[in-house]
PDB file of C-alpha atoms in Angstrom:
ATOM      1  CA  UNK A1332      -3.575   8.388 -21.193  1.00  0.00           C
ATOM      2  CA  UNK A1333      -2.355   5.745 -18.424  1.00  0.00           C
ATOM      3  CA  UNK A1334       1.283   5.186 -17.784  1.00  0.00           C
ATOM      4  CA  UNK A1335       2.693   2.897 -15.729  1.00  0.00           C
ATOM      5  CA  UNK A1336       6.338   2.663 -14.207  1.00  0.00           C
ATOM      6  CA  UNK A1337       7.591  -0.417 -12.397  1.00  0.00           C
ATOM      7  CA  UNK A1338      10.748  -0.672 -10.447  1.00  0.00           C
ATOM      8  CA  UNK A1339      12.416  -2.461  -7.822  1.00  0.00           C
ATOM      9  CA  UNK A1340       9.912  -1.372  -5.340  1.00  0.00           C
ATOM     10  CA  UNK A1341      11.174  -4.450  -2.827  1.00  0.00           C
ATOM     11  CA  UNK A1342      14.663  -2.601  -2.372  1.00  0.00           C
ATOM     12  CA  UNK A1343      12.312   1.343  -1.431  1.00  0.00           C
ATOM     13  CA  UNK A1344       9.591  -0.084   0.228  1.00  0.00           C
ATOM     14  CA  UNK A1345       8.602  -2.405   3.134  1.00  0.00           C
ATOM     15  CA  UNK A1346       6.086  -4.275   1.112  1.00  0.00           C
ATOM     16  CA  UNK A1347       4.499  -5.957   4.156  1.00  0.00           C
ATOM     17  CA  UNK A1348       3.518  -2.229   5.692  1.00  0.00           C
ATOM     18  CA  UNK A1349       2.339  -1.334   1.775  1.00  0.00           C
ATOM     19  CA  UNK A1350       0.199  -4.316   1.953  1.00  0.00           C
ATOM     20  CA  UNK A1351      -1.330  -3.322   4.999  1.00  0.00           C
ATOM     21  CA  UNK A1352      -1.666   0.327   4.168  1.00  0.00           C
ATOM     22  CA  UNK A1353      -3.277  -0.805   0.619  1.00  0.00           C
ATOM     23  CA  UNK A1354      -5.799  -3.132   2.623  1.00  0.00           C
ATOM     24  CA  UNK A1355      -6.720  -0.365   4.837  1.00  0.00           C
ATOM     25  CA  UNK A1356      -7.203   2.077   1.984  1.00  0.00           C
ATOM     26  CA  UNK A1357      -9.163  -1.057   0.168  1.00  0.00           C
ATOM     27  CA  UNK A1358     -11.622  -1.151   3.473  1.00  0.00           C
ATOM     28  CA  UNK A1359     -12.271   2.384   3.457  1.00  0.00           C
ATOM     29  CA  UNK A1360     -13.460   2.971   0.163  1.00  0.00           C
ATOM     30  CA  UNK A1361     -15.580  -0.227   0.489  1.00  0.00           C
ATOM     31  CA  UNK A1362     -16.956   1.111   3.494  1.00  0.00           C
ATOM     32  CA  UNK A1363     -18.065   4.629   1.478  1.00  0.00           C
ATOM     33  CA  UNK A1364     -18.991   2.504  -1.357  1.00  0.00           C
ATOM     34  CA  UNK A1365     -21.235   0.915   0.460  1.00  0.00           C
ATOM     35  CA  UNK A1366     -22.794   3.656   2.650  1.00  0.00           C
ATOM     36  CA  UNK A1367     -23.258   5.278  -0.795  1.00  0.00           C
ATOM     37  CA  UNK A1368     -25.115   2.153  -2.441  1.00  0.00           C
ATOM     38  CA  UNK A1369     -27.280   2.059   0.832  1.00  0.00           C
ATOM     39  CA  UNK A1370     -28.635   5.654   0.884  1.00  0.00           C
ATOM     40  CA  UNK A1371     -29.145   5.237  -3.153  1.00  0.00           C
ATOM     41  CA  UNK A1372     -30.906   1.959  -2.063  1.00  0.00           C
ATOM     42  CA  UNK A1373     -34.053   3.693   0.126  1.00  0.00           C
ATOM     43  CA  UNK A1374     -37.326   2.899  -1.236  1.00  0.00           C
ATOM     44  CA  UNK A1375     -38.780   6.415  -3.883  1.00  0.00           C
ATOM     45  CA  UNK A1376     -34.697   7.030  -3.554  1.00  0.00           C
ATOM     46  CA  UNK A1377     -35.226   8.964  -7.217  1.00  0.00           C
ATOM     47  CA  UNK A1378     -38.704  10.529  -5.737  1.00  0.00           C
ATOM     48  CA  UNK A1379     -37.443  11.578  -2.227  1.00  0.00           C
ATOM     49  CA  UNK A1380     -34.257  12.583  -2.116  1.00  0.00           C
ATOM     50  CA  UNK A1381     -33.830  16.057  -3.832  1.00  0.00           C
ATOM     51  CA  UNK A1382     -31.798  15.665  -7.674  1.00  0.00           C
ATOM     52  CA  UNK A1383     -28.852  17.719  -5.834  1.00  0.00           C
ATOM     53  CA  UNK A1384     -28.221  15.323  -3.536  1.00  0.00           C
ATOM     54  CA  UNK A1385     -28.563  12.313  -5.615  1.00  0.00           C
ATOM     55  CA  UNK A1386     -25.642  14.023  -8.225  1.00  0.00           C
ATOM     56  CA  UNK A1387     -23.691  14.326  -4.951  1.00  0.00           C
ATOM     57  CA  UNK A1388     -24.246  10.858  -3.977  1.00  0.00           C
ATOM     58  CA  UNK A1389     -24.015   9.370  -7.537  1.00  0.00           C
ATOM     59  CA  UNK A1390     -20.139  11.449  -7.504  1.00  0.00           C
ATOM     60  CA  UNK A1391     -18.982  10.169  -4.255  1.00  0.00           C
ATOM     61  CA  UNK A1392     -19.959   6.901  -5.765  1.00  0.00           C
ATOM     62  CA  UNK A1393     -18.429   7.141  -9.103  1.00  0.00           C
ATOM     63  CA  UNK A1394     -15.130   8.809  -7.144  1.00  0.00           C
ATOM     64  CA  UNK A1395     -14.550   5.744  -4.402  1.00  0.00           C
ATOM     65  CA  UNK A1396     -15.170   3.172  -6.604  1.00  0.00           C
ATOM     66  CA  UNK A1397     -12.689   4.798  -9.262  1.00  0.00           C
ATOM     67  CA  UNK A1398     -10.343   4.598  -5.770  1.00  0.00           C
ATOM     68  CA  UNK A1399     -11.399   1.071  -4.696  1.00  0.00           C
ATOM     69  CA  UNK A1400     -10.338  -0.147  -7.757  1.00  0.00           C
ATOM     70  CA  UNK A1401      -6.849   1.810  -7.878  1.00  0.00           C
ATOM     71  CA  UNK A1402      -6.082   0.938  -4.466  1.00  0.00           C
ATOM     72  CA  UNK A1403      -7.053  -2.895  -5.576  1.00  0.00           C
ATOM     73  CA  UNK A1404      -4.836  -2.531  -8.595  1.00  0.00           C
ATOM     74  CA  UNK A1405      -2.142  -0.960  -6.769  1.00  0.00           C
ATOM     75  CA  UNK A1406      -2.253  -3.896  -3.846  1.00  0.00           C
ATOM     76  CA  UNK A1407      -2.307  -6.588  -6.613  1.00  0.00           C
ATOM     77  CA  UNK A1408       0.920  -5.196  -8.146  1.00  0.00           C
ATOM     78  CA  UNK A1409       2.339  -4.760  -4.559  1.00  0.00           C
ATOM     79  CA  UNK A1410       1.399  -8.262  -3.788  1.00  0.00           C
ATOM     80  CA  UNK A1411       3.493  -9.632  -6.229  1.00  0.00           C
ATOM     81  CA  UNK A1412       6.692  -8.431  -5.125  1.00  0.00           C
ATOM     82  CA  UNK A1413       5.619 -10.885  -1.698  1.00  0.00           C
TER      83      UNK A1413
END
């Protein structure tokens, strides 16, 4: 299961650097998102590319979007402390 715990995080944590670390993060999983989608996206892609490789690509895929949308969670909550 999922648990969440929410505290004061204002009085811990400089929320403007946290928003800019988060949108950092958030850019950097895009970015591997996408390089991922592009590769997966070359004509014969299930034809050419060996099956290995596509269950590689397929996990890096499934793993940074998981990420992308933690980080984007994780920034939304940290917004609203702004």
């Amino acid at each position: 299961g999922e648990s969440q715990i929410f505290v004061a995080l204002k009085e811990y944590i400089n929320v403007d650097r946290e928003i800019e670390r988060l949108q950092k993060k958030l850019i950097e999983h895009k970015g591997f998102v996408d390089g991922v989608l592009k590769k997966m996206e070359v004509p014969n892609y299930d034809t050419k590319i060996p099956e290995h490789i596509r269950l590689a690509n397929k996990e890096t895929l499934d793993k940074y979007t998981k990420g992308y949308e933690l980080v984007k969670k994780s920034l939304d909550n940290v917004l609203r402390f702004k």
